[in-house]
Amino acid sequence: MIQFIAARLAAYVPTLFGVSIVLFLAINVVPGSPAQASLGINATPEAIARFEREHGLDRPLHEQYVSWLARVLQGDFGSSFQAGVPVGPELMSRLFVTLELAIFAFLIANLIAVPLGCLAAYYHQRPADNAFILLATLMGALPNFWLATLLILLLTVTLHWLPPGGYVPFAEDPGRNLMLMVMPAISLGVVSSALLLRIMRTSMIEVFSSDYIRTAVAKGARRGVVIWRHALRNALIPYLTVGAVEFSLLFGGVVIIENIFLLPGVGQLALIGITQRDYPLLLASVLLIAVVVMTANLIVDVIGASLDPRRVRTAGGE
Amino acid sequence: MTRHTLVSRRDFGRVAAGGLAAGVLIVAGPRLALTEPKVGGTLKLAFDHDAGGFDPAKAVYGMSHAVIEQVYSGLTALDSEANPYPDLAETIDISEDGKVYTFHLRTGVTFHDGSPFSADDVKFTIDRLKNPATGYSYASQLANVTETTVVDPNTVQITLSEATGPFLVNLAFPGSMIVSKKLVESGHDINATPIGTGPYTFGSYQPGTVIKLARNPKYHESPKPYIEHLEYTIISDQTAITTALQSGVVNFSNVIPAKDWAAIEANPDLTKAAIEGGRWFWIMVNNQKPPLDNAKVRQAIAHAIDRQAIVDAVFYGLAKVIQGGVVPEWSWGHAPELKVLSPKADPEKAKALLAEAGFPNGLDLDFKIGTEWPALMAMGPIIQANLQAAGMNAKISTMGTTQYLDEVWAKRGYDISDMYWLSPLADPDDFTSLNYLCGSPMNAQGSCSKEMDALLNEARSAPTKEARADAYRRMQALSMEEMTLVPLVSALILHAHTNKLQGFKPMRTGFLKTLKEAWLEG
C-alpha cells in the first residue's frame, strides 16, 4: 500500500510540471498583454515599459518561465501583477473556502444520489425507476449558474430567507457561514448528483442480480437490510471512482459559482488570473486545483483498495 | 504679486455647500431627520470592478483611485460640484501671470505610520510623477510643471511653463495624491500597502473580493471622517449589486445599472440620487484607416445614430443625448448653442454625406465591442441597425477586455468601436483633452489636428474662466466639423444608499471623497 501511494505521489511532479508549461504557453499565446490588461485604456508606452520591466515581462518567455519555476521550487509563488498581493498566502486562505464549498456540494450530491440511486435500482423498470431517471436527466441538464440565479431569485429576492452572497469564515460565525454556503452548494451539488445517481443505480442493479443478494432475499432478509447492509457496500466501489472524478470536477468547476455568490475562493482567483493575464495568480491557482484533484483521486483509490485489495496490485502496476 | 488666493476648506465650504446646480436630477427617498454627525458604524459599498494596486503613480483603475482618494490627501481636493479647494494646503497663492503657485501647507499633518508630512513629500511626489521612468499614465496632467521648490518645510512653490487653468483640479486627481518620501525611498511597497495622510487608513485587500479601510483618528479635519469602517465589496455582476443592495448585504452603491433603477427607487429603505457627471459614451472611429480618414464619412456615422433610442433602450431614460460638444450641460465649459446632432437618427443626411464623400452605395465597417461593458454591448445592435439604415454595413465582433485593449486600443485594428469613460476630474479640460489631443493615450481613434491642439491649449491656458469657456465653445464646434469621434450620450451616475447614511453629497466625478463629511445613524 505504501509503495502504491508513493508511486502515485511521484506522478504528481511530472503532471504539475506539464500543467504549468501548458498554462504558461497558453496564457502567452492568447491575444492581450498583461501590461495592457493592467493599465487599461490610459496606458502610455512609458507606463507599459515600466510595468513590463517591473514584472520581468520584457524578457524571453523561457527565461520568464524558468525564473518563475525556480522561485516556486523554493516555495515562493511570487506576487500578483496587479497589486503585488503575495500569491502563496492568498491562495492558502482561499483553499479553505473552495474546499468547504466543494465538500458541502459533494455531500449534497451524495445525499441525493445514494438513496435515490438505490431506490431506482430496487424498483428497476418500474414507474419509480423511470421517475428517478427522468429526475436525474433534468438535474444533469441544469446549468449550475442558472440554478444559482433561480435560487437567489426565490430564496433571497422573494422570500428573504438567505443572503445573496458573501463569505464569513466558519470559525468566526458558523451559522452565518452555513447560510452563505447553502445556495452555492445546492447549485453545484444538485447538478453533480445527476451522474452519481445514475452510477449508483447501475451499480446497484448489477449487485442486486448477484447470487448472494438472491440468497439473502431467499433467506427472508428485510428489504432495508438487503439494500443498505448487503448490496450498498459492493455497489460503492465503482461509485467511489466516479465520485472522485465528480469531486474533482466540483473543485475545478467552482469558478462561476464563486463569482455569483461572491465567495473568495480559488476559482475566483483563477478567473482574475485569466482575465488579467496575471500568470503568477493563474498558474498557482490551477496548480493548487490540480493537486487537490489528484489527491482526491488518490484518497478514493486508497479507500477503494481497502474495500477491494485487488485494486492495489492493478493500480500499483504489479 | 499675488493674483488670487484660494482660501481654506473652512471658508470654502460655505460657498461649496450651496447645493447642487442646474442639470441635476435628485430622486430622494424618505430621509431620517438630519441629525448631528457622530462617529461609528460600517459602510459597505458595492463596486463592479476590481482594484489594481494603490500606488497613486501606478494605479489606473477607477477602483484603485476610489481607495487612493480615501487613504491619501492631495494639495487640493474636489467638492461635490468638482470645484477644487485646498486640502493639504491651507492656502494657495497664484501669481499674476498664473505660472507660479505657492502652497502654504497645513502644519501638524502626519502619515498613517506616524511620520510627519512636509514640503519635501510634496516635491518628492511631483518629481516622481514627472520622472519618465515612473511611467505615470496621467503625466500629461502635469506636463506644464517645470519646477517644484521647497521654500521652507511648510511652503512649496510649483512653477508652470504657462498658465494652466485646470492645474488645481489636476492636483486633486488621485494620481497626484502626496506620498511619503521616506516610505517610498525606504522601499516600502505602497502599491500593495498604501500609507497616506487621508481620512482612512488601508486595512486589507483580497483580490476580486473586498477592500477594508478604517477611520484615521488623526485626520487633519478631525473629527471627520465620521464613519468608522469602509468596506468596498467587489461584485462583478451588476445585477448582483442590485440584489446585494436590496437585501442589505451592502448599503451603498454608485454603480447601479439603469435597468434596475425602478426596483431601487421603489425601495423605501434607500436614499437615491441620479446625477449627471462626466460619464459619456462615444463611437471611436479609426481616423487613420481609409475611408474613415474622411471627415464626411465620420459625420455620416454621427448623423446616422438614433441617440434617443440609446437613451431609452440602454439607459431606461437615465441618460442625456449629446447633440454637440462633449462638455455636459452642468459644466461652465458647455456649449449650449451647439446642436449639430439631432436626438433622432437622420439617415438621409448620413446618406447624403456618404455620397459627398464618394460612397453613394454605402460601405462596410468592422465594429468591435468589448464584452465586459454591458451598456456598450447593449448599444451595439442599435448602432448597427442605425448604420444599416444609412447604408453602412457594420459587422459586429465581440471580445474580452484584454483582447479588446490589445486589438483595438494598442494595435488600432478596427473601423469603429463604442467606448465610454467617467471623467474623474469633471473639468472641461478633462472632458476633452484626453480624447482629442494628438498623441494622447485615450486618443485611440488616432486623430491629429493642429487646429484642435491649438484650441485645447488655448482653452487650458487662457487667463480667465470666461476666456477658457469661449475657447472650449470654439473647440467643441471644431470637434463637430472634424468629428474625429462620434459623441452619443451622457449617462447619469446612479447612487443609492441606506437611509441611515446622513450628510452625504454625491459627487459629479463619481468619486467618494465627500464620504468624510457623512455619518451613519443608529
PDB file of C-alpha atoms in Angstrom, chain B residues 31 38 41-42 82 139 169 200 267 311 325 329 353 388 396 400 406 433 450 519:
ATOM      1  CA  ARG B  31     -34.786  60.565   4.819  1.00  0.00           C
ATOM      2  CA  LYS B  38     -21.389  61.084  15.080  1.00  0.00           C
ATOM      3  CA  GLY B  41     -20.586  52.300  12.002  1.00  0.00           C
ATOM      4  CA  THR B  42     -19.560  50.441   8.874  1.00  0.00           C
ATOM      5  CA  ALA B  82     -15.991  69.303  -8.880  1.00  0.00           C
ATOM      6  CA  ALA B 139       1.766  62.571 -16.669  1.00  0.00           C
ATOM      7  CA  VAL B 169      -8.188  70.426 -10.438  1.00  0.00           C
ATOM      8  CA  TYR B 200      -8.989  56.406   6.072  1.00  0.00           C
ATOM      9  CA  ASN B 267     -37.318  50.565  -2.006  1.00  0.00           C
ATOM     10  CA  VAL B 311     -31.114  56.684 -24.035  1.00  0.00           C
ATOM     11  CA  GLY B 325     -19.756  69.102 -27.780  1.00  0.00           C
ATOM     12  CA  GLU B 329     -24.739  70.918 -19.555  1.00  0.00           C
ATOM     13  CA  LEU B 353     -22.741  62.896 -46.600  1.00  0.00           C
ATOM     14  CA  GLN B 388     -27.614  49.877 -41.794  1.00  0.00           C
ATOM     15  CA  ILE B 396     -20.016  43.300 -35.025  1.00  0.00           C
ATOM     16  CA  GLY B 400     -12.899  40.009 -23.824  1.00  0.00           C
ATOM     17  CA  ASP B 406      -4.765  44.797 -27.464  1.00  0.00           C
ATOM     18  CA  SER B 433      -8.030  66.889 -23.911  1.00  0.00           C
ATOM     19  CA  LYS B 450      -3.131  71.128 -35.285  1.00  0.00           C
ATOM     20  CA  TRP B 519     -22.149  59.745   9.100  1.00  0.00           C
TER      21      TRP B 519
END
